[in-house]
Amino acid sequence: MSRGKRAAGGRTGKTRKTAGVNNFVVKFANVNGSGSASANNLFAKAIFRMGIPVSPHNIFPSNIQGLPTWYEVRVNDKGFLGRREGVDLMVAVNEQTIVRDIESVVPDGYVLYDSSKALRPIRKDVNFLPIPLKDICLREFQHPGQRQLFQNIVYVGALATLLDIDFGILTGMISEQFRGKEKLILPNVHALELGYHYARDHFDCPLPIRLRPSRKARGKILMDGNTAIGLGCVYGGATVASWYPLTPSTSVVEAYGKYCKRLRIDPGTGKRKFAIVQAEDELAAIGIAIGAGWNGARAFTASSGPGVSLMQEFLGLAYFAEVPVVLFNIQRVGPSTGMPTRTQQGDLLSCAFASHGDTRQVLLFPSTPKECFEFAAGSFDIADRLQTPVIVMSDLELGMNEHVCDPLEWDDTGGYDRGKVLGGEQLEQMEEYGRYLDVDGDGVPWRTLPGAHPERGSYFTRGSSHDAMAAYTEDGNVYAEVMDRLARKFAGAGKVLPEPEIQADGASRGMIYFGTTAGAIPEVQHKFAKRGVRLDTLRIRSYPFHDAVSRFIEEHEIVYVIEQNRDAQLKSLLKIDCGANDGKMRSVLNYNGVVISADQIQEAILVDLPEAPEREQASA
Amino acid sequence: MSYIVKPRFHHPQLQKNDLGYTRRDYEGTLTTLCGGCGHDSISAAIIHAVHEMSLAPHQLAKVSGIGCSSKIPSYFLERSHGFNSVHGRMPSIATGANLANRELYYLGISGDGDTASIGLGQFCHIVRRRINMLYIVANNGTYGLTKGQLSATADLGSKTKSGEESQYDNIDLVSLAIDLGASFVARSFSGDKEQLVPLIQAGLSHRGFALIDVISPCVTFNNTPLSAHGYKNTWENNVVLSEIDFVPMRKEITARYSAGKDKEITLHDGSVIHLHKTGSGYDPGNRENALLHVNEYKKQGRIATGLLYINQDQSDFHELADTVNKPFNRLNEHDLCPGGEVLADINETFM
Ligand SMILES: Cc1ncc(C[n+]2csc(CCOP(=O)(O)OP(=O)(O)O)c2C)c(N)n1
Ligand code: SF4
Ligand SMILES: [Mg+2]
């Protein structure tokens, strides 16, 4: 172990120009189940508390213990928080992957590793930061569990010196975390200090890639999408949650349950204003939600590809029988079991058309935790107003990673919109009631709830063909009338759905994107602006598409459709629904399981742009 | 409209119940099942039972799966809301409906295919979950609607009309339900209205999950002398383990029961079951004993019927889930939404 100080600036003392103060990527390579998650989280959150925009990403295996796992943290003062290629500092503490991990570091980047065991220097163009993590912990801690666990805290302490993290913030967070378990505060702070002092004594600190307190992330929150959805369900009035565990959707219901236990207890009786059923499978999960929705409670289920596939038959029933229900699809990589812990936007088509026959489903596409909250809460109004399933299409990237976003807001003046439900008194006044009569001409009929009136308003809900009075029919014309009304209802759904977000400035080319692709877009625009290229953008937030989407396509010569699946599913849907001509629609795709980066988008579009003179034109 | 309108002739039994309703007020649309189908007798028994116990039809919701049997909710209680769901999944619909409004009565109708094959998983889990409902299986040992294939409840060696013989052991829904913790389990026969009506009444009044497995012959596909679920075999091998009378709550007990021979069971809603002990002295309060009897008779090729098991001490789903008394579907934003101030505090925890 070298006693002297190392020149941490490296051989050249320079770093890549992409990295610098408040602008770099740190990646942690750990072993799953070794307790690294909370330490890495501590690191990211401390940076966020310094007011600096940060985007942590979990790249984890489908495994409980033993396989490699990574945690990637991008720091960017401009607020560009999409994924960026290249690692500026690698915390390489997993022997299984250390060679590959070191290879992924940019030239002149840094590798922090556990020097308790000698490391064969495999690269000369990176700077090594050896810290004997294991030896330090063996010396300082008695308990075998702590000896393992605190290695993670020691490297966070070292990073605090190397990157200039506010140490007070770190210790403050430790105290918060162990409130009620005060005994644990001292050893954790001790571990932080061990790393802090070791780095101070052995390296030139701070490194050129370092942090400086900022105001950029002040007033923002750092939250994962699934927590936001769970909370949104509490605010939106959901009382029934039924589910079957499936990564990456599990934490939706867990969050709902956690907040319900705090916020949904009747003060008088201590009883619960919610029920959560862990069903036997996803068929039952969606069935329970549909049964509850039919009977007038707000109900949801959360799942992902394999579970959503199982729900198909029931989704068709709810579409055809017109039962409100909400499904959160936290998409992961398919087909089949696919890559359960990687992200994709691969269920667009299967959800838009979920179930056999002519079905169309309403989809919502949140792209931030704030939208997860708003769309979750709002989805219950939408389902009630349209009397149909609403599928909220999140994904692993949004659901299981923390994102910086604006604080959540709630308007106390607006109540829930339960849509067209007739109560007993209204039924009393009516001459005739027919469950599927289109009395308002908008395709949305009036429903009644069981028990509403002793003699009126009852009807028989069925997935078999029915007439306007809900009676069984095999008359093809009557069937077609119902199908046409459903199509009208769907076509008019836009008025209750979130509109697309458009930034148009008369450019001849445009980009259409949705969901988690959004993270990369500001950076793409920034990169293009530097090259004198301008592109208009449209972010889709719901399906069926608003007219503005067709207009946007019409108004642009070339439209790039950016999405994270192999088959350009959004592009297909746009072609089907907006009649967009294929010649002008170009796909930018990524489907390797990680979220698309600004570089990828930029490169794909740049090669497609006309040569320089025309490029001017493109940006005119 | 394409459906056949049921003629509104004067019903022979225009007797009014406590609510002032006649039997007609409990009927449904005209049946479309085969003449003589056992399922129609079950409809009739339900109409009789619910009218007689003066249950307001709108206070009950009907749920079913898919099959000839699952169609019957159309043919009774027109004033009740009904939900004919998808094949084998009625239990999940019933569960959700019950969660949304705990105050209604829930009547599930299913077939043996619907419950014992495609829906076996959901059946097992609704039993475990103790949903407060009456679940009736119209059990004919065959898939009527898809034209007579053998079902999983068909006894080993039983033959359908086409001559197909069951090669596998059957699934006995009664034993399964008792084993999984159902708190009211009965078996009956669509041809025995006297037995079936009070069981339906008791099953509806019982708090918790109640199952009645009703042998309900399919006259078209499974009613030969060699069909275990045919009329002949069921009449001949029916062993009544316990007979009951049902006295709805608030009704005075008029009949006289001899204290030594009869047992009186008061249900949670105040109605009373009078259990006539038969020669065997069968006690439906004992789970192991119930399983033993059912299996013993089965070995002899006989069918144990009557109230086979009842346990009144079990909590239902809502009690276990500790939910509020007010039905969820009547809670509004004031009850459910924590509001903007609380949200501001929650935001703090993410800063
Ligand atoms: C998913 C699905 N698979 C198959 C069917 C076809 N199907 C309709 S009813 C039925 C069997 C019904 O048998 P049972 O529940 O015993 O009712 P029964 O007609 O005998 O009363 C089948 C297989 C279906 N409706 N749905
Ligand atoms: S086929 Fe069998 S079960 Fe179906 S209606 Fe006819 S007799 Fe009844
Ligand atoms: Mg059957």
Coordinates of N, CA and C in Angstrom, one line a residue, chain A residues 35-46 49 141 146 149-150 152-157 160 165-194, chain B residues 351:
Chain A
G35 N -25.4 -5.2 -0.2 CA -25.8 -4.0 0.6 C -25.3 -2.7 -0.1
S36 N -24.9 -2.8 -1.3 CA -24.4 -1.6 -2.0 C -25.5 -0.6 -2.3
A37 N -26.8 -1.1 -2.5 CA -27.8 -0.3 -3.0 C -28.0 1.0 -2.2
S38 N -28.1 0.8 -0.8 CA -28.4 2.0 0.0 C -27.2 2.9 0.0
A39 N -26.0 2.4 0.0 CA -24.8 3.3 0.0 C -24.8 4.1 -1.3
N40 N -25.0 3.4 -2.4 CA -25.0 4.1 -3.7 C -26.1 5.2 -3.8
N41 N -27.2 4.8 -3.2 CA -28.3 5.8 -3.1 C -28.0 7.0 -2.3
L42 N -27.3 6.8 -1.2 CA -26.8 7.8 -0.3 C -26.0 8.8 -1.1
F43 N -25.1 8.2 -2.0 CA -24.2 9.0 -2.8 C -25.0 9.9 -3.8
A44 N -26.0 9.3 -4.5 CA -26.7 10.1 -5.5 C -27.6 11.2 -4.8
K45 N -28.2 10.8 -3.7 CA -29.1 11.7 -3.0 C -28.3 12.9 -2.4
A46 N -27.1 12.6 -1.9 CA -26.3 13.7 -1.4 C -26.0 14.8 -2.4
R49 N -29.0 16.8 -3.0 CA -29.2 17.7 -1.9 C -28.3 18.9 -2.0
F141 N -14.0 -3.0 12.1 CA -15.3 -3.5 12.6 C -15.2 -5.0 13.0
Q146 N -21.1 -6.3 9.3 CA -20.7 -4.9 9.1 C -19.4 -4.8 8.3
L149 N -20.7 -4.9 4.8 CA -21.6 -3.8 4.5 C -20.9 -2.5 4.4
F150 N -20.0 -2.2 5.4 CA -19.4 -0.9 5.5 C -18.4 -0.6 4.4
N152 N -19.0 -0.5 1.5 CA -19.8 0.4 0.6 C -19.8 1.8 1.1
I153 N -20.0 1.9 2.4 CA -20.0 3.2 3.1 C -18.6 3.9 3.0
V154 N -17.6 3.1 3.1 CA -16.2 3.6 3.1 C -16.0 4.2 1.7
Y155 N -16.4 3.5 0.6 CA -16.1 4.2 -0.7 C -16.9 5.4 -0.9
V156 N -18.1 5.5 -0.3 CA -18.9 6.7 -0.4 C -18.2 7.8 0.3
G157 N -17.6 7.5 1.5 CA -16.8 8.5 2.2 C -15.6 9.0 1.4
A160 N -16.7 11.3 -1.3 CA -17.0 12.6 -0.7 C -15.7 13.5 -0.8
I165 N -18.1 16.2 -2.1 CA -19.5 16.1 -1.6 C -19.5 16.8 -0.2
D166 N -20.6 17.5 0.0 CA -20.7 18.1 1.3 C -20.9 17.0 2.4
F167 N -19.9 16.9 3.3 CA -19.9 15.8 4.2 C -21.0 15.9 5.2
G168 N -21.4 17.2 5.5 CA -22.5 17.4 6.5 C -23.8 16.8 5.9
I169 N -24.0 16.9 4.6 CA -25.2 16.4 4.0 C -25.2 14.9 4.2
L170 N -24.0 14.2 4.0 CA -23.9 12.8 4.1 C -24.3 12.3 5.5
T171 N -23.7 13.0 6.5 CA -23.9 12.5 7.9 C -25.3 12.8 8.3
G172 N -25.9 13.9 7.8 CA -27.3 14.3 8.0 C -28.2 13.2 7.5
M173 N -27.9 12.7 6.3 CA -28.7 11.6 5.7 C -28.7 10.3 6.5
I174 N -27.4 10.1 7.0 CA -27.3 8.8 7.8 C -28.2 9.0 9.1
S175 N -28.2 10.1 9.7 CA -29.0 10.3 10.9 C -30.5 10.1 10.5
E176 N -30.9 10.7 9.4 CA -32.3 10.5 9.0 C -32.6 9.1 8.8
Q177 N -31.8 8.4 8.0 CA -32.0 7.0 7.7 C -32.2 6.1 8.9
F178 N -31.4 6.4 9.9 CA -31.4 5.5 11.1 C -32.2 6.1 12.3
R179 N -33.1 7.0 12.0 CA -33.9 7.6 13.0 C -34.7 6.4 13.7
G180 N -34.6 6.3 15.0 CA -35.2 5.2 15.7 C -34.3 4.0 15.9
K181 N -33.2 4.0 15.1 CA -32.2 2.9 15.3 C -30.8 3.6 15.5
E182 N -30.8 4.5 16.5 CA -29.6 5.4 16.7 C -28.3 4.7 16.8
K183 N -28.4 3.5 17.3 CA -27.1 2.7 17.5 C -26.3 2.6 16.2
L184 N -27.1 2.6 15.1 CA -26.4 2.4 13.8 C -25.8 3.6 13.2
I185 N -26.1 4.8 13.8 CA -25.6 6.0 13.2 C -24.1 6.1 13.4
L186 N -23.6 5.9 14.6 CA -22.2 6.0 14.8 C -21.3 5.2 13.9
P187 N -21.5 3.9 13.9 CA -20.7 3.1 13.0 C -20.7 3.5 11.5
N188 N -21.9 3.9 11.1 CA -22.0 4.4 9.7 C -21.2 5.6 9.4
V189 N -21.3 6.6 10.4 CA -20.6 7.8 10.2 C -19.1 7.5 10.3
H190 N -18.7 6.6 11.2 CA -17.3 6.2 11.3 C -16.8 5.7 9.9
A191 N -17.6 4.8 9.3 CA -17.2 4.2 8.0 C -17.0 5.3 7.0
L192 N -18.0 6.3 7.0 CA -17.8 7.4 6.0 C -16.5 8.1 6.3
E193 N -16.2 8.4 7.5 CA -15.0 9.1 7.9 C -13.7 8.3 7.5
L194 N -13.8 7.0 7.6 CA -12.6 6.2 7.3 C -12.3 6.4 5.8
Chain B
M351 N -37.0 15.4 -1.0 CA -36.1 16.5 -1.3 C -34.7 16.2 -0.8

